[in-house]
């Protein structure tokens, strides 16, 4: 037997070009960053980063904001103040905090000469935080205009205050459903505040805006006094903010010590801004402006309010807000079946069809009971509070109507990547594990089914959901062929689909290496490398407006003509990514039918061998198309990120790198701060057409950006029963993927795409093939100026694909080294002593569930047969077994080693099976703890998979 390991012949040039590539599970390093520190956001989820801006220089260098956040205590109020723009006596017991950080009217610099200053006082009564702001030194009256915040960055046409709220003090540097800004005008006659919302992407903006996708009624009351001339107080403002939880977090603990993020800025129209917390003018930079921005609501330096003064005996003020907010959400467009923001007369979500009948009926019943006594003068407070609790409990109990797989709320949390080898259905495989190639095919099918159910929607199938009739197939061997066909939906799993005619023009290469048929490339433009080209079909548009995402009708495009979309449904919710993946498959179906009927065409193309390529949104589409069609033998995914290869559980924001002295070096590369990584909240909220409605259900309603201790991300995507690395792994063992992204394109998958490929590459290795032959990194250099959202030269990709598909040898040594080097596997962190995967995430072992750190081998990452076997032997030695039991196990492992070295993999697998049986028995008998026995068995089963793959007949 030939022992398969990663090709040193291919890797060796990388040492010369890029420096030493260190495996992420090499050895523990004493200076390793404490990546598992709960709650630490310095590196784990730091969003206090200014993208491609630094006050100290240029070269596209991002800047990690370090600023003191102003601190204030809110006094407990036994009697809530009246919000009327008048400072009443109840405010006298609340401490006054100065608003004195002065900036010019354009927010382009400090302005010590500005005369406007102010104070803020804060109180709370349990469910509500009250604020009193008094402004002095404003010598010019400006309190009659009506402001309209209609651009992201905004300086109002009147005096007033900008108020920013971070309900849970999450301190994210971007907009969220619990972090928003509004402008309270000085005009005392206004009955509303103003805030911004982006009509094209309705999640971009402030949750205070009624048109925001995640609108919340947290602003309970507000008032301005209007202008008073003189040297004293010129304006008095009051506001009241609901600080309770709702939705999936209804029982937020409000007590002494609870913290709420807050910022207040006094605006002297045309003259100055004066802030309570902000001390650096540039920390709110967005889209080239430092003015208040409510599109991203950048919380990089807001203050922190600590609730204080409650004696833990005085009852809180009564509030039914959490129930009201649940009901508003239920009636709104956020709930399939609702409409608007849920506050309009007649809005009602009772027609929602996406919840189980039992959970829906429970909520509707609790809702109606609460509404019946909500305004009752005779109902007791206890009765009302019980009704509120019934509503919030019923909302928390809502469950998805399609019960094929569990509702996201009922899945277990797992902060690391789910094992590619462990079946979701424990009755499959060998005790739920993959141990041979046939089981891997079943596990792949399961992973893809989970991804369709939870993330993308189900892909229509030929012969089940549609048929194809070739209508034009006249190619005679000259020129470029065009195939036409009619796609006819069966309406078996969708309703109302009508036939569509398609036309597939094909650009043939001048020649094909070896003289055979050309592979079919979708927008690859590799005809010079012998690959025919077909334009990637766009069957679903990326329309992210409310009408485009949640409207009725909506989601226009060929796919939705064939398979109409229904949001208020659990069976017809298809993302545009699965729509366009279906388009690729339909094209291949039609081409295969045409080839079967036309010998001239069959001599030119092979539709069973395809390649997809795309960049940005098209990179996502190329990736999904490849994952869901085995005829796609290679995919080039550039700038794909979220919904592409990037894992949902890992976020690289705030990580720091030094690429000086590497092949990726350009000015600025010595001091890089990762500013991006589109996470699940961003992706779903911004790109609702790219995932399913169920995928959104993982995010906790009412606190979508909740950060879990020990997590590198946010929300509840730790419950997702797969992650994108598992999808990449489904390409194994014989299909290829190339990442095609510039080094610092952090918003679109730099780091996270690469990490996913590194993990998946070990699955190829575990299947007995060289993963480096199929997993490639065409990373571009550091981009020093302009938008880094771009890609490296495609020339090496064309050469590689020619070599892969046709057996040519066109890759140069330099190109081979480039494609085989993941820049983030280099020592570019911690003073160029460690790679980022080790330093920030604990290495591949930890990323895949290992508990023994960077140098351990108890995670499901496969580091090679010899290494894994040695680690297994070391684990056995550390179990504390008596000599007889320890010897029995180690003898078996030693025998396995000898058999494998003697080219007897099948025999070695049998002996390893005996080892597994014995360890499992120790676990059942309590000789070894069940978790420890389980980890050993899983590791051993991966070795069985390797041995079975090595012993399988080679085709």
PDB file of N, CA and C in Angstrom, residues 295-325:
ATOM      1  N   UNK A 295     -27.561  54.425   9.535  1.00  0.00           N
ATOM      2  CA  UNK A 295     -27.624  53.262   8.668  1.00  0.00           C
ATOM      3  C   UNK A 295     -26.867  52.112   9.311  1.00  0.00           C
ATOM      4  N   UNK A 296     -25.688  52.402   9.839  1.00  0.00           N
ATOM      5  CA  UNK A 296     -24.895  51.392  10.536  1.00  0.00           C
ATOM      6  C   UNK A 296     -24.916  51.590  12.047  1.00  0.00           C
ATOM      7  N   UNK A 297     -25.409  52.734  12.504  1.00  0.00           N
ATOM      8  CA  UNK A 297     -25.434  53.085  13.933  1.00  0.00           C
ATOM      9  C   UNK A 297     -24.188  52.594  14.660  1.00  0.00           C
ATOM     10  N   UNK A 298     -23.029  53.130  14.296  1.00  0.00           N
ATOM     11  CA  UNK A 298     -21.763  52.573  14.802  1.00  0.00           C
ATOM     12  C   UNK A 298     -21.531  52.840  16.283  1.00  0.00           C
ATOM     13  N   UNK A 299     -21.702  51.816  17.078  1.00  0.00           N
ATOM     14  CA  UNK A 299     -21.487  51.909  18.526  1.00  0.00           C
ATOM     15  C   UNK A 299     -20.060  51.513  18.842  1.00  0.00           C
ATOM     16  N   UNK A 300     -19.148  52.468  18.720  1.00  0.00           N
ATOM     17  CA  UNK A 300     -17.755  52.188  19.043  1.00  0.00           C
ATOM     18  C   UNK A 300     -17.301  52.927  20.297  1.00  0.00           C
ATOM     19  N   UNK A 301     -18.124  53.863  20.744  1.00  0.00           N
ATOM     20  CA  UNK A 301     -17.714  54.650  21.913  1.00  0.00           C
ATOM     21  C   UNK A 301     -18.909  55.195  22.681  1.00  0.00           C
ATOM     22  N   UNK A 302     -20.062  54.557  22.565  1.00  0.00           N
ATOM     23  CA  UNK A 302     -21.209  55.032  23.328  1.00  0.00           C
ATOM     24  C   UNK A 302     -20.968  54.803  24.811  1.00  0.00           C
ATOM     25  N   UNK A 303     -21.716  55.528  25.626  1.00  0.00           N
ATOM     26  CA  UNK A 303     -21.581  55.395  27.062  1.00  0.00           C
ATOM     27  C   UNK A 303     -22.323  54.192  27.599  1.00  0.00           C
ATOM     28  N   UNK A 304     -22.159  53.965  28.898  1.00  0.00           N
ATOM     29  CA  UNK A 304     -22.787  52.829  29.564  1.00  0.00           C
ATOM     30  C   UNK A 304     -23.543  53.338  30.789  1.00  0.00           C
ATOM     31  N   UNK A 305     -24.810  52.975  30.849  1.00  0.00           N
ATOM     32  CA  UNK A 305     -25.655  53.342  31.985  1.00  0.00           C
ATOM     33  C   UNK A 305     -25.848  52.110  32.857  1.00  0.00           C
ATOM     34  N   UNK A 306     -25.583  52.252  34.145  1.00  0.00           N
ATOM     35  CA  UNK A 306     -25.764  51.158  35.096  1.00  0.00           C
ATOM     36  C   UNK A 306     -26.974  51.445  35.969  1.00  0.00           C
ATOM     37  N   UNK A 307     -27.922  50.520  35.995  1.00  0.00           N
ATOM     38  CA  UNK A 307     -29.095  50.687  36.843  1.00  0.00           C
ATOM     39  C   UNK A 307     -28.670  50.586  38.307  1.00  0.00           C
ATOM     40  N   UNK A 308     -29.246  51.464  39.136  1.00  0.00           N
ATOM     41  CA  UNK A 308     -28.774  51.563  40.516  1.00  0.00           C
ATOM     42  C   UNK A 308     -29.912  52.023  41.414  1.00  0.00           C
ATOM     43  N   UNK A 309     -29.737  51.785  42.715  1.00  0.00           N
ATOM     44  CA  UNK A 309     -30.608  52.393  43.717  1.00  0.00           C
ATOM     45  C   UNK A 309     -31.864  51.631  44.078  1.00  0.00           C
ATOM     46  N   UNK A 310     -32.092  50.470  43.480  1.00  0.00           N
ATOM     47  CA  UNK A 310     -33.304  49.709  43.824  1.00  0.00           C
ATOM     48  C   UNK A 310     -33.081  48.940  45.119  1.00  0.00           C
ATOM     49  N   UNK A 311     -34.067  48.982  45.996  1.00  0.00           N
ATOM     50  CA  UNK A 311     -33.923  48.307  47.293  1.00  0.00           C
ATOM     51  C   UNK A 311     -34.321  46.841  47.245  1.00  0.00           C
ATOM     52  N   UNK A 312     -34.642  46.362  46.070  1.00  0.00           N
ATOM     53  CA  UNK A 312     -35.035  44.966  45.841  1.00  0.00           C
ATOM     54  C   UNK A 312     -36.334  44.597  46.556  1.00  0.00           C
ATOM     55  N   UNK A 313     -37.054  45.605  47.006  1.00  0.00           N
ATOM     56  CA  UNK A 313     -38.356  45.378  47.649  1.00  0.00           C
ATOM     57  C   UNK A 313     -39.457  46.151  46.932  1.00  0.00           C
ATOM     58  N   UNK A 314     -39.170  47.381  46.584  1.00  0.00           N
ATOM     59  CA  UNK A 314     -40.180  48.211  45.936  1.00  0.00           C
ATOM     60  C   UNK A 314     -40.595  47.598  44.605  1.00  0.00           C
ATOM     61  N   UNK A 315     -41.876  47.386  44.390  1.00  0.00           N
ATOM     62  CA  UNK A 315     -42.318  46.791  43.114  1.00  0.00           C
ATOM     63  C   UNK A 315     -41.956  47.699  41.929  1.00  0.00           C
ATOM     64  N   UNK A 316     -41.593  47.075  40.842  1.00  0.00           N
ATOM     65  CA  UNK A 316     -41.391  47.813  39.601  1.00  0.00           C
ATOM     66  C   UNK A 316     -42.727  48.372  39.121  1.00  0.00           C
ATOM     67  N   UNK A 317     -42.648  49.387  38.302  1.00  0.00           N
ATOM     68  CA  UNK A 317     -43.844  49.881  37.627  1.00  0.00           C
ATOM     69  C   UNK A 317     -44.415  48.765  36.754  1.00  0.00           C
ATOM     70  N   UNK A 318     -45.729  48.686  36.697  1.00  0.00           N
ATOM     71  CA  UNK A 318     -46.349  47.653  35.853  1.00  0.00           C
ATOM     72  C   UNK A 318     -46.055  47.936  34.378  1.00  0.00           C
ATOM     73  N   UNK A 319     -45.846  46.858  33.649  1.00  0.00           N
ATOM     74  CA  UNK A 319     -45.657  46.997  32.205  1.00  0.00           C
ATOM     75  C   UNK A 319     -46.161  45.751  31.486  1.00  0.00           C
ATOM     76  N   UNK A 320     -46.911  45.974  30.442  1.00  0.00           N
ATOM     77  CA  UNK A 320     -47.328  44.886  29.555  1.00  0.00           C
ATOM     78  C   UNK A 320     -46.594  44.944  28.231  1.00  0.00           C
ATOM     79  N   UNK A 321     -45.490  45.722  28.220  1.00  0.00           N
ATOM     80  CA  UNK A 321     -44.816  45.989  26.940  1.00  0.00           C
ATOM     81  C   UNK A 321     -44.292  44.725  26.281  1.00  0.00           C
ATOM     82  N   UNK A 322     -43.725  43.795  27.039  1.00  0.00           N
ATOM     83  CA  UNK A 322     -43.162  42.601  26.429  1.00  0.00           C
ATOM     84  C   UNK A 322     -44.237  41.811  25.693  1.00  0.00           C
ATOM     85  N   UNK A 323     -45.445  41.749  26.251  1.00  0.00           N
ATOM     86  CA  UNK A 323     -46.552  41.093  25.556  1.00  0.00           C
ATOM     87  C   UNK A 323     -46.995  41.917  24.358  1.00  0.00           C
ATOM     88  N   UNK A 324     -47.072  43.221  24.533  1.00  0.00           N
ATOM     89  CA  UNK A 324     -47.462  44.093  23.422  1.00  0.00           C
ATOM     90  C   UNK A 324     -46.490  43.946  22.249  1.00  0.00           C
ATOM     91  N   UNK A 325     -45.200  43.847  22.561  1.00  0.00           N
ATOM     92  CA  UNK A 325     -44.198  43.751  21.508  1.00  0.00           C
ATOM     93  C   UNK A 325     -44.271  42.389  20.811  1.00  0.00           C
TER      94      UNK A 325
END
